[in-house]
Amino acid sequence: IFSFCQTVEHGFPHQPSALGYSPFLRLMAIGTRSGAIKLYGAPGVEFMGLHEENNTVMQIHFIPDQCQLVTLLDDNSLHRWSLKQHGGASELREEHRFTLKGPPGSPPSAMQITAVLPHSSREVLYLGTESGNIFVVELPSFRVLEDRTITSEAVLQRVPEDYCNRRSCELVEALLEHPKNPDQILIGYSRGLIFLWDLQNNKVTHLFLGTQQLENLYWQRDGSKFVSCHYDGSYTQWPVSSDNRQPQPLENLVPYGPFPCKAISKIYWQTTKNGLPYIIFQGGMPRASYGDRHSISVVHGSQQTAFDFTSRVIDFFIIFSSEPTAEFDDPSAMVVLAEEELVVIDLKTAGWPAVHPPYLASLHCSAITCSHHVSNIPLKLWERIISAGSKQNIHYSNMPWPIDGGTSIAPDPPQRDLLLTGHEDGTVRFWDASGVCLHLLYKLSTVRVFLTDADPNDNMNTLGEDEWPPLRKVGTFDPYSDDPRLGIQKIYLCKYSGYLAVAGTAGQVLVMELNDEDAEHVVDHAEADLLQDQEGYRWKGHEKLKTRDGPVRFEAGFQPFVLVQCQPPAVVTSLALHSEWKLVAFGTSHGFGLFDHQQKRLVFVKCTLHPSDQLALEGPLSRVKSLKKSLRQSFRRIRRSRVSSRKRRGGSGNASEVQEANAKFDQDMLQEMELAPVQRKIEARSAEDSFTGFVRTLYFADTFLRDSSRHCPSLWAGTNGGTVYAFCLCVPPAERRMDEPVRAEQAKEIQLMHRAPVVGILVLDGRSTPLPEPLEVAHDLSKSPDMQGSHQLLVVSEEQFKVFTLPKVSSKLKLKLTALEGCRVRKVTVANFSSCKTDDYSENDLAVLTNLGDIQIISLPFLKLQIRYPCIRKEDVSGIASCVFTKYGQGFYLISPSEFERFSLSTKWLVEPRCIVDMPEVTSNNHVHTKSGTENAARKSRSSGGCGEDERKSGRLMEHALLNDEKVLKEIQSTLEGGR
């Protein structure tokens, strides 16, 4: 039933540092500063590797026509990786590592690798260095071929004396193979010197004397010209002809001159059928006015756009025709890796729109503030959410995803799952979390309800016709919030009714319903004064958000119809929605309230504030907790615990007896600690501790609260001070629902002796099964709860689990987690675990995350620890705080601001990438086919460049291969004519 596995990372890699692309495999690779390398192809095709050194990945290069790639780290080490098949799926494995070493006594910087060229022969790598020398390394052994080294001295012999100086060959900036002649490579030095080197005769054939600092080079497709780009914001076109060995440049352009410009760090020159080339370059903006912009410009005839990215551009590549027989490049897409997101631009469609990515979503486009997972979404709700999202995506291109290498063989997701993320800018994003790819379905914004500094109708992309440079903002990353009070803190979605409740930082609670059309309506307002019975309190925190007067226009999707504003406007700390009773409950650090969203009427509020809770009145945005006060409270607690322990040992006797007893007690305590190091003493918390009134959890239940003969709707609330409040609710029947008010009356108040924060409340029915969700029984997705047997109440605090009988609320069972394990509960949820061996067995258990990062599974109703798994590092406080469990034993937590780690605790519910990358082979007639098993075995004895042992290939590639082979077609024809 139970098995722990970290399955896949969703989102955008944290701190990317390098980008690579294989047109042969149609795979993209991303390296990070922490040494991770991730490969992506068609949706669902993902691979991940991690360098042992955890150093920054500086460069990634795929070896031509192979399932291999080479990475360069910032410690100057090279690593060769291979995609090999194992157990029916491809895996990414590190095969070999190598560090280039110089002769004894040479400085380390002289051997620092600055440029890498995998040769099309697949036999060698050319490594340019800071010293200007180019070393040749054999593949796959990484053996240095010293006799083939290209030294800077050999080059300088051909350079004219008036140009030559000792620094003209100091650093190799670029290495490129001639597109038509593999025996020639183009070498560019940082000082501007460029030359064409003949590998067969080991000599310079052409010399290009650049005068500006070189940044990069690019060959034109036919090899007759190449382009160099420079530090001063210019690019130069150079001819390569057999009769002129030292040609002059054809043209030298500064696209955004004449004023000083930023460097052009990379350039592409792409040919097209209509004769007008695409010139695509990174940088080159005027320094004074646009020096802070991160841009890539695309020029095609009279069209020119400078795409302005929201974060620093790491690298980019162009997807174009890679067929050797093709006459033109005909670029189709530009793929840009920025520091905080991946942007793909469709170059085929007019206006060059962006392509909606199926993976690598920028989760942190605004900082994530909370998460909510909903399993098994009904098809009708799913389709309505997708429909609302598609109306938001009309500005995106319809182009199919261009990076489509590999084949996903993972089974289809068994159900539709949603992950909702709340963000600092007041948005809620709905993600398809059913499978390997976390895909954005729909974005909801709560900003329109409120008056903020920014107008939501502002369009940052609008450009004047004559504006220069022609900048156009692209990307979704926008970490700056108009108002921190807009931040979403709690989300609750009812998948059966389509009601959504969202609560924020400034005490705002919005209740929404799904509408398939745009609409304009007034949002009803109600205030909930949580301090109404208290005197002498003054809120020192932020003010509430101002709301818009009159009707507000909303897009199709979830539209708010009522706003409940808590007073004081503190952060909403807990939220519960009961869509069958049409009630929403909310809690803050001051108390909690119940609102009837059908009658749009406040039912009641309850203040939980303790007289000493001054910090609760300061608010999160202005709180400065005094160190002195914190220390003073700690010392008081220590003093109280010592006094209370002495009192327990007896107060009679003279001073010397008491002193002796104290000494003996201390010695006994030390011995006890040595004998039982795991058992820890729990100090009872004082009611004076700050934030005791903080409402941690809210829970609706139809159970026995007054007596054992009648059950009724109820609301339960748990606080930071270990108090549980229970209210009986009287909800009128459906026919009188709008005529009679919902009434509430406090029925119980439970104070836990150890006063630990209450993090979970659960009612078990007569079969010891958790009560179903609202409307779950009505939709025939759950059995009706057993109302014959006695119900039980489970209260989970940070330190222990306790079961009470209902309605008497007498203690029945207890599990002291902190006393036994020395940890505290951070998250708890009920999860259903099914057997992977048989379909007819499942059980409900508690999935518990502790402050140590461990996950424990505890049985219901007997509270027996089933198993424990280490999951998150205990130092990763934000990861622990962000964790969310699913209903079927999976979970998500943030491993960085932009990435969720997905894990599974269930043997049956497992979402992980399983994919195959078949290696096509380019034959002499340029037809693509896949290698048979025997051919692959023969090749593997000569080279480690295969894709694995199991070479059964996908039908699509095999069909492509066969139908492009004339011999095969003739053989099929003759067979058919032969009458078979």
Tab-separated table of N, CA and C in Angstrom, residues 30-140:
chain	number	residue	atom	x	y	z
A	30	ILE	N	18.627	22.035	-20.491
A	30	ILE	CA	18.832	23.209	-19.644
A	30	ILE	C	19.727	22.805	-18.474
A	31	GLY	N	20.783	23.597	-18.238
A	31	GLY	CA	21.655	23.383	-17.082
A	31	GLY	C	21.446	24.481	-16.065
A	32	THR	N	21.725	24.195	-14.794
A	32	THR	CA	21.487	25.169	-13.730
A	32	THR	C	22.763	25.440	-12.938
A	33	ARG	N	22.683	26.459	-12.085
A	33	ARG	CA	23.836	26.806	-11.257
A	33	ARG	C	24.131	25.768	-10.192
A	34	SER	N	23.153	24.933	-9.874
A	34	SER	CA	23.372	23.898	-8.853
A	34	SER	C	23.856	22.585	-9.452
A	35	GLY	N	24.150	22.572	-10.760
A	35	GLY	CA	24.705	21.369	-11.387
A	35	GLY	C	23.672	20.416	-11.945
A	36	ALA	N	22.402	20.823	-11.980
A	36	ALA	CA	21.373	19.956	-12.559
A	36	ALA	C	21.357	20.127	-14.071
A	37	ILE	N	20.977	19.057	-14.776
A	37	ILE	CA	20.780	19.129	-16.221
A	37	ILE	C	19.451	18.452	-16.526
A	38	LYS	N	18.610	19.158	-17.295
A	38	LYS	CA	17.266	18.666	-17.582
A	38	LYS	C	17.041	18.674	-19.082
A	39	LEU	N	16.508	17.565	-19.595
A	39	LEU	CA	16.222	17.421	-21.017
A	39	LEU	C	14.714	17.396	-21.225
A	40	TYR	N	14.250	18.093	-22.277
A	40	TYR	CA	12.824	18.167	-22.570
A	40	TYR	C	12.600	17.927	-24.053
A	41	GLY	N	11.528	17.208	-24.366
A	41	GLY	CA	11.136	16.979	-25.755
A	41	GLY	C	9.650	17.211	-25.912
A	42	ALA	N	8.955	16.224	-26.496
A	42	ALA	CA	7.502	16.312	-26.588
A	42	ALA	C	6.916	16.328	-25.175
A	43	PRO	N	5.703	16.868	-24.986
A	43	PRO	CA	5.113	16.867	-23.645
A	43	PRO	C	5.124	15.478	-23.023
A	44	GLY	N	5.662	15.389	-21.820
A	44	GLY	CA	5.801	14.101	-21.129
A	44	GLY	C	7.174	13.485	-21.266
A	45	VAL	N	7.989	14.014	-22.192
A	45	VAL	CA	9.364	13.505	-22.373
A	45	VAL	C	10.303	14.405	-21.565
A	46	GLU	N	10.770	13.892	-20.433
A	46	GLU	CA	11.643	14.652	-19.540
A	46	GLU	C	12.705	13.723	-18.959
A	47	PHE	N	13.904	14.273	-18.831
A	47	PHE	CA	15.003	13.548	-18.179
A	47	PHE	C	15.725	14.523	-17.262
A	48	MET	N	16.286	13.988	-16.189
A	48	MET	CA	17.040	14.852	-15.293
A	48	MET	C	18.305	14.144	-14.842
A	49	GLY	N	19.393	14.891	-14.779
A	49	GLY	CA	20.654	14.393	-14.240
A	49	GLY	C	21.237	15.438	-13.305
A	50	LEU	N	22.142	15.013	-12.448
A	50	LEU	CA	22.754	15.942	-11.494
A	50	LEU	C	24.251	15.648	-11.423
A	51	HIS	N	25.057	16.664	-11.691
A	51	HIS	CA	26.505	16.499	-11.550
A	51	HIS	C	26.842	16.368	-10.066
A	52	GLU	N	27.746	15.472	-9.752
A	52	GLU	CA	28.134	15.258	-8.350
A	52	GLU	C	28.724	16.518	-7.738
A	53	GLU	N	29.392	17.320	-8.539
A	53	GLU	CA	30.115	18.482	-8.019
A	53	GLU	C	29.181	19.636	-7.620
A	54	ASN	N	27.917	19.624	-8.116
A	54	ASN	CA	26.982	20.728	-7.865
A	54	ASN	C	27.534	22.075	-8.335
A	55	ASN	N	28.396	22.050	-9.345
A	55	ASN	CA	28.931	23.298	-9.913
A	55	ASN	C	28.008	23.820	-10.999
A	56	THR	N	28.208	25.082	-11.352
A	56	THR	CA	27.387	25.708	-12.390
A	56	THR	C	27.662	25.083	-13.751
A	57	VAL	N	26.588	24.763	-14.476
A	57	VAL	CA	26.712	24.276	-15.856
A	57	VAL	C	26.888	25.503	-16.751
A	58	MET	N	28.038	25.583	-17.429
A	58	MET	CA	28.354	26.747	-18.259
A	58	MET	C	27.905	26.575	-19.711
A	59	GLN	N	28.107	25.385	-20.267
A	59	GLN	CA	27.746	25.138	-21.667
A	59	GLN	C	27.200	23.727	-21.808
A	60	ILE	N	26.282	23.545	-22.776
A	60	ILE	CA	25.738	22.223	-23.125
A	60	ILE	C	25.836	22.066	-24.630
A	61	HIS	N	26.404	20.952	-25.073
A	61	HIS	CA	26.551	20.688	-26.509
A	61	HIS	C	26.137	19.252	-26.801
A	62	PHE	N	25.172	19.064	-27.701
A	62	PHE	CA	24.805	17.722	-28.162
A	62	PHE	C	25.821	17.266	-29.206
A	63	ILE	N	26.220	16.025	-29.133
A	63	ILE	CA	27.115	15.447	-30.142
A	63	ILE	C	26.270	15.142	-31.378
A	64	PRO	N	26.668	15.618	-32.562
A	64	PRO	CA	25.830	15.476	-33.758
A	64	PRO	C	25.417	14.029	-34.022
A	65	ASP	N	24.143	13.856	-34.352
A	65	ASP	CA	23.591	12.559	-34.759
A	65	ASP	C	23.798	11.470	-33.712
A	66	GLN	N	23.804	11.841	-32.441
A	66	GLN	CA	23.988	10.863	-31.365
A	66	GLN	C	23.013	11.158	-30.227
A	67	CYS	N	22.773	10.153	-29.399
A	67	CYS	CA	22.000	10.343	-28.168
A	67	CYS	C	22.961	10.686	-27.036
A	68	GLN	N	23.850	11.631	-27.290
A	68	GLN	CA	24.852	12.009	-26.294
A	68	GLN	C	24.988	13.525	-26.251
A	69	LEU	N	25.417	14.015	-25.106
A	69	LEU	CA	25.703	15.440	-24.975
A	69	LEU	C	26.868	15.626	-24.017
A	70	VAL	N	27.482	16.803	-24.132
A	70	VAL	CA	28.645	17.140	-23.302
A	70	VAL	C	28.317	18.417	-22.542
A	71	THR	N	28.636	18.426	-21.247
A	71	THR	CA	28.434	19.628	-20.436
A	71	THR	C	29.785	20.136	-19.941
A	72	LEU	N	29.897	21.467	-19.877
A	72	LEU	CA	31.084	22.121	-19.335
A	72	LEU	C	30.678	22.833	-18.051
A	73	LEU	N	31.369	22.539	-16.949
A	73	LEU	CA	31.070	23.171	-15.655
A	73	LEU	C	32.054	24.305	-15.378
A	74	ASP	N	31.724	25.109	-14.370
A	74	ASP	CA	32.600	26.251	-14.072
A	74	ASP	C	33.895	25.846	-13.379
A	75	ASP	N	34.032	24.563	-13.027
A	75	ASP	CA	35.325	24.093	-12.505
A	75	ASP	C	36.208	23.561	-13.636
A	76	ASN	N	35.801	23.845	-14.903
A	76	ASN	CA	36.551	23.472	-16.108
A	76	ASN	C	36.496	21.983	-16.417
A	77	SER	N	35.539	21.270	-15.822
A	77	SER	CA	35.416	19.840	-16.114
A	77	SER	C	34.386	19.622	-17.214
A	78	LEU	N	34.641	18.618	-18.057
A	78	LEU	CA	33.718	18.203	-19.116
A	78	LEU	C	33.067	16.888	-18.711
A	79	HIS	N	31.784	16.741	-19.008
A	79	HIS	CA	31.039	15.541	-18.639
A	79	HIS	C	30.267	15.054	-19.852
A	80	ARG	N	30.366	13.755	-20.128
A	80	ARG	CA	29.622	13.173	-21.247
A	80	ARG	C	28.431	12.382	-20.702
A	81	TRP	N	27.251	12.700	-21.246
A	81	TRP	CA	26.004	12.054	-20.832
A	81	TRP	C	25.423	11.285	-22.005
A	82	SER	N	24.747	10.175	-21.708
A	82	SER	CA	24.113	9.375	-22.763
A	82	SER	C	22.679	9.064	-22.385
A	83	LEU	N	21.831	8.974	-23.414
A	83	LEU	CA	20.467	8.477	-23.234
A	83	LEU	C	20.470	7.006	-23.619
A	84	LYS	N	20.224	6.146	-22.640
A	84	LYS	CA	20.245	4.709	-22.899
A	84	LYS	C	18.957	4.087	-22.400
A	85	GLN	N	18.542	3.042	-23.068
A	85	GLN	CA	17.303	2.378	-22.672
A	85	GLN	C	17.572	1.346	-21.590
A	86	HIS	N	16.686	1.361	-20.614
A	86	HIS	CA	16.788	0.411	-19.497
A	86	HIS	C	15.370	0.130	-19.017
A	87	GLY	N	15.003	-1.138	-18.977
A	87	GLY	CA	13.668	-1.504	-18.505
A	87	GLY	C	12.560	-0.954	-19.381
A	88	GLY	N	12.814	-0.843	-20.685
A	88	GLY	CA	11.777	-0.398	-21.602
A	88	GLY	C	11.650	1.105	-21.738
A	89	ALA	N	12.480	1.876	-21.012
A	89	ALA	CA	12.412	3.342	-21.108
A	89	ALA	C	13.820	3.898	-21.165
A	90	SER	N	13.960	5.088	-21.734
A	90	SER	CA	15.274	5.727	-21.827
A	90	SER	C	15.643	6.383	-20.499
A	91	GLU	N	16.937	6.397	-20.217
A	91	GLU	CA	17.449	7.037	-19.003
A	91	GLU	C	18.645	7.910	-19.372
A	92	LEU	N	18.819	8.994	-18.632
A	92	LEU	CA	19.976	9.874	-18.820
A	92	LEU	C	21.054	9.478	-17.821
A	93	ARG	N	22.236	9.127	-18.340
A	93	ARG	CA	23.323	8.663	-17.466
A	93	ARG	C	24.610	9.414	-17.779
A	94	GLU	N	25.349	9.710	-16.736
A	94	GLU	CA	26.678	10.288	-16.925
A	94	GLU	C	27.660	9.155	-17.200
A	95	GLU	N	28.364	9.245	-18.333
A	95	GLU	CA	29.251	8.164	-18.754
A	95	GLU	C	30.709	8.421	-18.394
A	96	HIS	N	31.113	9.714	-18.473
A	96	HIS	CA	32.553	9.970	-18.343
A	96	HIS	C	32.760	11.423	-17.956
A	97	ARG	N	33.829	11.708	-17.228
A	97	ARG	CA	34.183	13.095	-16.905
A	97	ARG	C	35.671	13.318	-17.166
A	98	PHE	N	36.015	14.589	-17.417
A	98	PHE	CA	37.375	14.869	-17.863
A	98	PHE	C	37.700	16.324	-17.522
A	99	THR	N	38.932	16.570	-17.101
A	99	THR	CA	39.406	17.934	-16.860
A	99	THR	C	40.662	18.157	-17.689
A	100	LEU	N	40.657	19.226	-18.464
A	100	LEU	CA	41.792	19.549	-19.328
A	100	LEU	C	42.944	20.080	-18.469
A	101	LYS	N	44.087	19.408	-18.554
A	101	LYS	CA	45.252	19.816	-17.750
A	101	LYS	C	46.372	20.283	-18.676
A	102	GLY	N	47.067	21.331	-18.236
A	102	GLY	CA	48.170	21.875	-19.016
A	102	GLY	C	49.498	21.268	-18.596
A	103	PRO	N	50.573	21.658	-19.262
A	103	PRO	CA	51.897	21.166	-18.885
A	103	PRO	C	52.279	21.671	-17.499
A	104	PRO	N	53.185	20.986	-16.802
A	104	PRO	CA	53.592	21.421	-15.457
A	104	PRO	C	54.081	22.865	-15.452
A	105	GLY	N	53.615	23.632	-14.488
A	105	GLY	CA	54.039	25.020	-14.358
A	105	GLY	C	53.184	26.030	-15.083
A	106	SER	N	52.268	25.561	-15.960
A	106	SER	CA	51.417	26.511	-16.693
A	106	SER	C	50.292	26.980	-15.773
A	107	PRO	N	49.887	28.250	-15.910
A	107	PRO	CA	48.813	28.758	-15.041
A	107	PRO	C	47.493	28.057	-15.358
A	108	PRO	N	46.627	27.818	-14.352
A	108	PRO	CA	45.337	27.131	-14.594
A	108	PRO	C	44.456	27.878	-15.585
A	109	SER	N	44.544	29.212	-15.585
A	109	SER	CA	43.687	29.995	-16.476
A	109	SER	C	44.007	29.712	-17.939
A	110	ALA	N	45.241	29.325	-18.217
A	110	ALA	CA	45.633	29.055	-19.603
A	110	ALA	C	44.853	27.887	-20.187
A	111	MET	N	44.397	26.962	-19.318
A	111	MET	CA	43.663	25.780	-19.781
A	111	MET	C	42.156	25.936	-19.588
A	112	GLN	N	41.722	27.134	-19.196
A	112	GLN	CA	40.286	27.362	-18.992
A	112	GLN	C	39.561	27.276	-20.327
A	113	ILE	N	38.570	26.376	-20.424
A	113	ILE	CA	37.850	26.162	-21.683
A	113	ILE	C	36.834	27.275	-21.881
A	114	THR	N	36.867	27.904	-23.055
A	114	THR	CA	35.939	29.005	-23.350
A	114	THR	C	34.989	28.671	-24.493
A	115	ALA	N	35.356	27.724	-25.347
A	115	ALA	CA	34.504	27.351	-26.483
A	115	ALA	C	34.627	25.856	-26.726
A	116	VAL	N	33.495	25.220	-27.070
A	116	VAL	CA	33.449	23.767	-27.313
A	116	VAL	C	32.788	23.531	-28.658
A	117	LEU	N	33.427	22.702	-29.496
A	117	LEU	CA	32.846	22.340	-30.790
A	117	LEU	C	32.854	20.816	-30.941
A	118	PRO	N	31.674	20.164	-30.839
A	118	PRO	CA	31.610	18.731	-31.174
A	118	PRO	C	31.618	18.591	-32.700
A	119	HIS	N	32.595	17.893	-33.239
A	119	HIS	CA	32.733	17.779	-34.693
A	119	HIS	C	31.702	16.809	-35.249
A	120	SER	N	31.274	17.059	-36.500
A	120	SER	CA	30.237	16.222	-37.120
A	120	SER	C	30.698	14.781	-37.327
A	121	SER	N	32.010	14.539	-37.287
A	121	SER	CA	32.518	13.164	-37.400
A	121	SER	C	32.164	12.322	-36.172
A	122	ARG	N	31.749	12.995	-35.085
A	122	ARG	CA	31.385	12.366	-33.809
A	122	ARG	C	32.580	11.689	-33.138
A	123	GLU	N	33.783	12.020	-33.608
A	123	GLU	CA	34.976	11.369	-33.069
A	123	GLU	C	35.788	12.273	-32.152
A	124	VAL	N	35.635	13.608	-32.306
A	124	VAL	CA	36.480	14.519	-31.523
A	124	VAL	C	35.681	15.744	-31.061
A	125	LEU	N	36.215	16.375	-30.005
A	125	LEU	CA	35.764	17.686	-29.549
A	125	LEU	C	36.906	18.670	-29.748
A	126	TYR	N	36.600	19.878	-30.212
A	126	TYR	CA	37.591	20.958	-30.271
A	126	TYR	C	37.320	21.890	-29.099
A	127	LEU	N	38.350	22.155	-28.300
A	127	LEU	CA	38.215	22.954	-27.085
A	127	LEU	C	39.063	24.221	-27.190
A	128	GLY	N	38.406	25.360	-27.310
A	128	GLY	CA	39.117	26.634	-27.301
A	128	GLY	C	39.363	27.081	-25.869
A	129	THR	N	40.514	27.708	-25.610
A	129	THR	CA	40.894	28.066	-24.241
A	129	THR	C	41.242	29.549	-24.131
A	130	GLU	N	41.429	29.970	-22.870
A	130	GLU	CA	41.788	31.367	-22.610
A	130	GLU	C	43.159	31.716	-23.157
A	131	SER	N	44.032	30.730	-23.278
A	131	SER	CA	45.389	30.994	-23.769
A	131	SER	C	45.426	31.191	-25.280
A	132	GLY	N	44.315	30.884	-25.957
A	132	GLY	CA	44.284	30.997	-27.415
A	132	GLY	C	44.568	29.689	-28.115
A	133	ASN	N	45.012	28.674	-27.391
A	133	ASN	CA	45.249	27.360	-27.988
A	133	ASN	C	43.936	26.589	-28.108
A	134	ILE	N	43.880	25.710	-29.111
A	134	ILE	CA	42.689	24.870	-29.325
A	134	ILE	C	43.142	23.419	-29.238
A	135	PHE	N	42.576	22.712	-28.257
A	135	PHE	CA	42.950	21.318	-28.033
A	135	PHE	C	41.909	20.398	-28.652
A	136	VAL	N	42.387	19.240	-29.093
A	136	VAL	CA	41.509	18.259	-29.723
A	136	VAL	C	41.414	17.060	-28.786
A	137	VAL	N	40.178	16.667	-28.447
A	137	VAL	CA	39.930	15.591	-27.481
A	137	VAL	C	39.137	14.500	-28.180
A	138	GLU	N	39.595	13.280	-28.044
A	138	GLU	CA	38.958	12.139	-28.696
A	138	GLU	C	37.695	11.730	-27.942
A	139	LEU	N	36.683	11.328	-28.697
A	139	LEU	CA	35.455	10.791	-28.115
A	139	LEU	C	35.363	9.305	-28.409
A	140	PRO	N	34.867	8.473	-27.517
A	140	PRO	CA	34.275	8.846	-26.226
A	140	PRO	C	35.278	8.836	-25.061
